[in-house]
JSON list of C-alpha atoms in Angstrom, two decimals:
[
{"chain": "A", "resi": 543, "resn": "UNK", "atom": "CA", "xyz": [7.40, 15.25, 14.87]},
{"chain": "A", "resi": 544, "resn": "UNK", "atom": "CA", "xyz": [3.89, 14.30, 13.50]},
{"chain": "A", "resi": 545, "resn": "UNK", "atom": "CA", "xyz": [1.88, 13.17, 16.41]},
{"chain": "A", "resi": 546, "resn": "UNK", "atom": "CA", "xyz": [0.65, 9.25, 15.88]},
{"chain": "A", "resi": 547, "resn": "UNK", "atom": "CA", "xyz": [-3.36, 8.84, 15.06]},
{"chain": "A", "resi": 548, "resn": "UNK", "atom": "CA", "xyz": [-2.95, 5.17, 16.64]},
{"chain": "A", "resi": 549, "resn": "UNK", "atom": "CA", "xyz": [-3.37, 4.09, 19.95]},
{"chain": "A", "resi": 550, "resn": "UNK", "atom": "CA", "xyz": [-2.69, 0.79, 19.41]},
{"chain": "A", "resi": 551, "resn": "UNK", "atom": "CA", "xyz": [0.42, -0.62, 17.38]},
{"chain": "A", "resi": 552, "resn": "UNK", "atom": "CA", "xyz": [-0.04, -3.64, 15.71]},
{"chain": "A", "resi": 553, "resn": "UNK", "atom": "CA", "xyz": [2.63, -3.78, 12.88]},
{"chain": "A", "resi": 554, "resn": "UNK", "atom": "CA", "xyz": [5.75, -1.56, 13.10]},
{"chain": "A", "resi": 555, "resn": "UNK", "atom": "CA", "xyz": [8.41, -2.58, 9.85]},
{"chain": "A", "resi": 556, "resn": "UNK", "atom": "CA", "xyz": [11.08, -0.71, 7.51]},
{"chain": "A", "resi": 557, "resn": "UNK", "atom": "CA", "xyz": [9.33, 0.20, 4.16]},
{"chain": "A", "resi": 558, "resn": "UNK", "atom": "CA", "xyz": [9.37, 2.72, 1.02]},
{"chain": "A", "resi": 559, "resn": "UNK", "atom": "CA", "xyz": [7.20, 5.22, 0.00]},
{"chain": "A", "resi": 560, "resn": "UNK", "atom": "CA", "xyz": [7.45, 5.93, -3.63]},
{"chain": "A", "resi": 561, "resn": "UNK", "atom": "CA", "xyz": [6.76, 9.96, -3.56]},
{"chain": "A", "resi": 562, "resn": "UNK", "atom": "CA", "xyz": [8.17, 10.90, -6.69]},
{"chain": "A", "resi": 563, "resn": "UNK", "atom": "CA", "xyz": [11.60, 9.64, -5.33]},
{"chain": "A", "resi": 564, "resn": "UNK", "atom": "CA", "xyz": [12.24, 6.88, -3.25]},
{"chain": "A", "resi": 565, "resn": "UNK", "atom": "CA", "xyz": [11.81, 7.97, 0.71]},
{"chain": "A", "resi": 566, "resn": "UNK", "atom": "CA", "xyz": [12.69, 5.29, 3.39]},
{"chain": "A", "resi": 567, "resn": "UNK", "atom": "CA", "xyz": [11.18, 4.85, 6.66]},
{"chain": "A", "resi": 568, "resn": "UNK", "atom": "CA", "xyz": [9.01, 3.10, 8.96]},
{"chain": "A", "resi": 569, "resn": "UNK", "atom": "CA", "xyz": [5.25, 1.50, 8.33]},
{"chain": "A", "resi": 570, "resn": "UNK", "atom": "CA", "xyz": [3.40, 1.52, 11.29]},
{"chain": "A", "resi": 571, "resn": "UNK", "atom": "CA", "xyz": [0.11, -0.25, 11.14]},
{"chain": "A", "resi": 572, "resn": "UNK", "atom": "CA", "xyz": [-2.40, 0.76, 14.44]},
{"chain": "A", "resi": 573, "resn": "UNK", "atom": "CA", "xyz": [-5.89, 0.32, 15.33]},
{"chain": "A", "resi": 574, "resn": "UNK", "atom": "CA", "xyz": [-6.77, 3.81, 13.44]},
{"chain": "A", "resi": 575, "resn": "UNK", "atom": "CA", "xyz": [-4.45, 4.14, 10.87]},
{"chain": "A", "resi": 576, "resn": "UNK", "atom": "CA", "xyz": [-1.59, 3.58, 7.78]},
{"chain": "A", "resi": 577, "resn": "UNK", "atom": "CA", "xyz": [1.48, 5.36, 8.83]},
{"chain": "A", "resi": 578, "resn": "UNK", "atom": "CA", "xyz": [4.51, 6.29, 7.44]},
{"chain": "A", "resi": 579, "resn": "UNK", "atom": "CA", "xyz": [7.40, 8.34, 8.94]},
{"chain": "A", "resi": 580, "resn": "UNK", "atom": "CA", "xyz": [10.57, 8.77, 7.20]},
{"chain": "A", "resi": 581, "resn": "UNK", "atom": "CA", "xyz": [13.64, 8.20, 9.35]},
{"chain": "A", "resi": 582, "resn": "UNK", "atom": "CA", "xyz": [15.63, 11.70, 8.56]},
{"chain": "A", "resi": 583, "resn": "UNK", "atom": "CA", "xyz": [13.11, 14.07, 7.99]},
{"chain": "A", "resi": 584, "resn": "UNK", "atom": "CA", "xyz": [10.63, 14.89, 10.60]},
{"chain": "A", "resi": 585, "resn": "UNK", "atom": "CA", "xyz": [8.08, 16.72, 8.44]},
{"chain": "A", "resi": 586, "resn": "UNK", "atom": "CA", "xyz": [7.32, 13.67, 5.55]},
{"chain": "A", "resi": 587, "resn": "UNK", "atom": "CA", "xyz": [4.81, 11.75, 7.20]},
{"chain": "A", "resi": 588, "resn": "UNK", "atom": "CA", "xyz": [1.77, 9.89, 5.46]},
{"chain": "A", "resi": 589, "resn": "UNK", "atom": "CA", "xyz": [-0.78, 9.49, 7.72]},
{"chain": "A", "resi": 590, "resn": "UNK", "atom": "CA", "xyz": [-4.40, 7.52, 6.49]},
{"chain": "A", "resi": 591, "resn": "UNK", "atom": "CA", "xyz": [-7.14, 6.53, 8.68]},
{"chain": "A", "resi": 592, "resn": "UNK", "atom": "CA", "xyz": [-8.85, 2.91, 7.91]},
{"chain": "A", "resi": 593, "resn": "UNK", "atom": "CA", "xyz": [-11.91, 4.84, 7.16]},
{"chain": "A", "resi": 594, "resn": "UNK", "atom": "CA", "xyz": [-10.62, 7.32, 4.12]},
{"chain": "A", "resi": 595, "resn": "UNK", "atom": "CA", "xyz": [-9.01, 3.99, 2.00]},
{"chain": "A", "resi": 596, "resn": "UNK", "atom": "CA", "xyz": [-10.86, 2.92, -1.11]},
{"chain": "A", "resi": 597, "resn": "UNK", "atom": "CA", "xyz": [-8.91, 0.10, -1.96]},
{"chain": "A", "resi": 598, "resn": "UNK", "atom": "CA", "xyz": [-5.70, -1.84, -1.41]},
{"chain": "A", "resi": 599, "resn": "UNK", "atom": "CA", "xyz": [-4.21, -2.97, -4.27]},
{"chain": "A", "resi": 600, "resn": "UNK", "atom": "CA", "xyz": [-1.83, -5.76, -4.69]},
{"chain": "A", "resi": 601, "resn": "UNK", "atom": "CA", "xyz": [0.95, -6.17, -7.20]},
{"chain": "A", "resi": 602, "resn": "UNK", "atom": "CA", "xyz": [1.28, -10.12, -7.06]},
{"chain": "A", "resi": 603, "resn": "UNK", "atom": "CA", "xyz": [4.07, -11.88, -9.01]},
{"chain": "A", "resi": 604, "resn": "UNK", "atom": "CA", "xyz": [4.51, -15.55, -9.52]},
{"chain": "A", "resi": 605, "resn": "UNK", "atom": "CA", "xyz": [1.47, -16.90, -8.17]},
{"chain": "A", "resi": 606, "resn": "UNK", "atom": "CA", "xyz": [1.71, -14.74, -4.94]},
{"chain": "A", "resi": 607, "resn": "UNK", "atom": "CA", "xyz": [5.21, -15.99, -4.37]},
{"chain": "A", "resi": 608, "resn": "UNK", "atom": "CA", "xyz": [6.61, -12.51, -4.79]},
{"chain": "A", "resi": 609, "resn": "UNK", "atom": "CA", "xyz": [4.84, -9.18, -3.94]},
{"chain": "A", "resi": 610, "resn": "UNK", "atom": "CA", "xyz": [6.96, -6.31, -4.67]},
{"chain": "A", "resi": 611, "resn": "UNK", "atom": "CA", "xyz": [4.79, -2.96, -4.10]},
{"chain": "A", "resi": 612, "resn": "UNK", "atom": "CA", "xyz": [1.55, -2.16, -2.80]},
{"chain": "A", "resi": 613, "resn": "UNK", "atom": "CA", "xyz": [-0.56, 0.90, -3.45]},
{"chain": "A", "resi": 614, "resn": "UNK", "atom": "CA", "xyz": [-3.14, 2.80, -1.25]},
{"chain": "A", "resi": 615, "resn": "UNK", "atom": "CA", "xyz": [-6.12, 4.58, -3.25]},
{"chain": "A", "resi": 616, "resn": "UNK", "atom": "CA", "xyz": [-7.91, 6.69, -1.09]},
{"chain": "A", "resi": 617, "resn": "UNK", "atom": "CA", "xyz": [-11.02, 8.18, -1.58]},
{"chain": "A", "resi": 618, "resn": "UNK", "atom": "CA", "xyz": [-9.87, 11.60, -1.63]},
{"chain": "A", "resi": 619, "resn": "UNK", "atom": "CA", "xyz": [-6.13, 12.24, -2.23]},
{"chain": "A", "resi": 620, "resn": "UNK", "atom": "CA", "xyz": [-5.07, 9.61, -4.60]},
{"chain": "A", "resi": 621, "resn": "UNK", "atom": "CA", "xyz": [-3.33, 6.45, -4.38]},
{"chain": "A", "resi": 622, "resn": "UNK", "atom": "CA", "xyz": [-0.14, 5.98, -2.53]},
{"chain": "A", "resi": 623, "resn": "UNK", "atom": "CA", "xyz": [2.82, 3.57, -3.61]},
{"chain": "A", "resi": 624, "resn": "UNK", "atom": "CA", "xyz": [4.50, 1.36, -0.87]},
{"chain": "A", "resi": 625, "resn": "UNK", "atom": "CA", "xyz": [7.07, -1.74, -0.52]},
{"chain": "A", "resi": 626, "resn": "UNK", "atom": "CA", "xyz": [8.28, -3.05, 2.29]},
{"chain": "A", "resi": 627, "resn": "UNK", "atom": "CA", "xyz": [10.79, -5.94, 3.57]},
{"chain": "A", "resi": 628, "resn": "UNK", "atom": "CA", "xyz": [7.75, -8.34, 4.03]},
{"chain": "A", "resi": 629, "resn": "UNK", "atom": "CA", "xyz": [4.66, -7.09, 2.04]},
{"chain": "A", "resi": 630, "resn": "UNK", "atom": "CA", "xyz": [2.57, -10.28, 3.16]},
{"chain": "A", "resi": 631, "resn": "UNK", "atom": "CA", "xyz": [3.22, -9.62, 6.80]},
{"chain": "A", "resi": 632, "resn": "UNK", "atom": "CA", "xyz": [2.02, -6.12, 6.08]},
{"chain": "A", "resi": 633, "resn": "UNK", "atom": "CA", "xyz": [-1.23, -6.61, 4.18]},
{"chain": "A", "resi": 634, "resn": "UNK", "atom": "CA", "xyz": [-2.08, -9.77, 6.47]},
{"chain": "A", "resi": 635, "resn": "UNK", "atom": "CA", "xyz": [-2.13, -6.56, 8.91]},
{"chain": "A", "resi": 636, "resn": "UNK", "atom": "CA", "xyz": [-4.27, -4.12, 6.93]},
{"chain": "A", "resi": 637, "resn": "UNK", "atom": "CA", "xyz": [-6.76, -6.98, 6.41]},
{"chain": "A", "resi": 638, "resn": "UNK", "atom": "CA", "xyz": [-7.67, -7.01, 10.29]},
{"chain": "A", "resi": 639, "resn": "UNK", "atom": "CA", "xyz": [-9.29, -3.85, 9.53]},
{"chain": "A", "resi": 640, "resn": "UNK", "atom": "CA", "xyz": [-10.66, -3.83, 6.13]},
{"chain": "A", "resi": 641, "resn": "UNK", "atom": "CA", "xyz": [-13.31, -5.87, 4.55]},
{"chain": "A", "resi": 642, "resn": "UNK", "atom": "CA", "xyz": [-11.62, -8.31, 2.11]},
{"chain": "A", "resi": 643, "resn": "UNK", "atom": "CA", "xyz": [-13.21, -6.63, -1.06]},
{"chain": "A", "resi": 644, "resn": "UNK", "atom": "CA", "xyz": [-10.74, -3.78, -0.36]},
{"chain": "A", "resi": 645, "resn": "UNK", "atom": "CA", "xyz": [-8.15, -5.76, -1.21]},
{"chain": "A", "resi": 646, "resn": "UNK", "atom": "CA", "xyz": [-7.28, -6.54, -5.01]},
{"chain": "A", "resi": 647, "resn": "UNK", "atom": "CA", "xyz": [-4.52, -7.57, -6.97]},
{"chain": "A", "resi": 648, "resn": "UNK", "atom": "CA", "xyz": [-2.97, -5.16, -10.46]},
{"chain": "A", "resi": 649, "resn": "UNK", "atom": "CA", "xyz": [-3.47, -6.12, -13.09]},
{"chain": "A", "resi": 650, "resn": "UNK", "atom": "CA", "xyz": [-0.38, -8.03, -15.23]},
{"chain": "A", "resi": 651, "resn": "UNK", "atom": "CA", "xyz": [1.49, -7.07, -17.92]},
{"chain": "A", "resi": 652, "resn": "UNK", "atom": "CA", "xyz": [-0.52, -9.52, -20.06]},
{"chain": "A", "resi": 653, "resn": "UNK", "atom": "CA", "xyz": [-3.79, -8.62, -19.35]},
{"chain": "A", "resi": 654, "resn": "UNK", "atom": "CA", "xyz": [-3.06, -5.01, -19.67]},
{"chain": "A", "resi": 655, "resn": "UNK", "atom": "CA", "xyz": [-2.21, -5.92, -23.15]},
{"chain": "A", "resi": 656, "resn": "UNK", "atom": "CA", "xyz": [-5.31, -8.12, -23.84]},
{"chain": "A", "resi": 657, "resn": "UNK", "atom": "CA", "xyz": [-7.68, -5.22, -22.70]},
{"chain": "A", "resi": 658, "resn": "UNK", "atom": "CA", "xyz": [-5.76, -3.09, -25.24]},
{"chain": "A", "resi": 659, "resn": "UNK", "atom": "CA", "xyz": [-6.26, -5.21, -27.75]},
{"chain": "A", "resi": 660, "resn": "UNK", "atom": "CA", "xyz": [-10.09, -6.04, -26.82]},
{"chain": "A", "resi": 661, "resn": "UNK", "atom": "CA", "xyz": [-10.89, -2.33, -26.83]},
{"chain": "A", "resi": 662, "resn": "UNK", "atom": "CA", "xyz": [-9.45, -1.74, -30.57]},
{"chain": "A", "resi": 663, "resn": "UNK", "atom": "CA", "xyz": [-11.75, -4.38, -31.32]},
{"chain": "A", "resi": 664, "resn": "UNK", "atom": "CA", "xyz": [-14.96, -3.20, -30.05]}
]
């Protein structure tokens, strides 16, 4: 069992972490870190302090009615893919302890489009 960087829990809720396939465990949100422990296997763990994230970013559908998946982009390793049962709860959590610039919504599937079609243009 990984041992917990957190001293303080804030947020503990079932989520997903999309590693390749689909692993299910627990989100635990602290005063130190983003944590996820799978509920099987021991040894699958993501662990990332406050200080190593770059940016949090959103995937907002219909007008922030629906957010299905959230994604972690570190400054080192890469971005991590999450969902969870209540993704506002969650990143109403993660904003106690990062500046609000972190936080950004994707892009859509329409304005990935229009950027296509502005670069041919140019």
């Amino acid at each position: 069992m990984a041992q917990s960087l957190n001293t303080k829990i804030d947020l503990v809720i079932k989520g997903t972490a999309f590693m390749g396939l689909s692993e299910y465990g627990e989100i635990m949100i602290g005063d130190k870190a983003f944590e996820f422990y799978h509920t099987q296997d021991n040894r699958k763990y993501i662990q990332i302090p406050w200080d190593e994230i770059d940016y949090v970013i959103a995937s907002v559908l219909f007008k922030g009615r629906w957010i299905p998946r959230y994604s972690i982009k570190t400054k080192r390793n890469g971005t991590f893919t999450f969902a969870s049962k209540e993704p506002k709860k969650v990143l109403r959590a993660i904003r106690v302890y990062l500046d609000g610039k972190q936080m950004v919504k994707s892009l859509s599937f329409f304005d990935v489009i229009k950027r296509a079609f502005r670069r041919k243009k140019a």
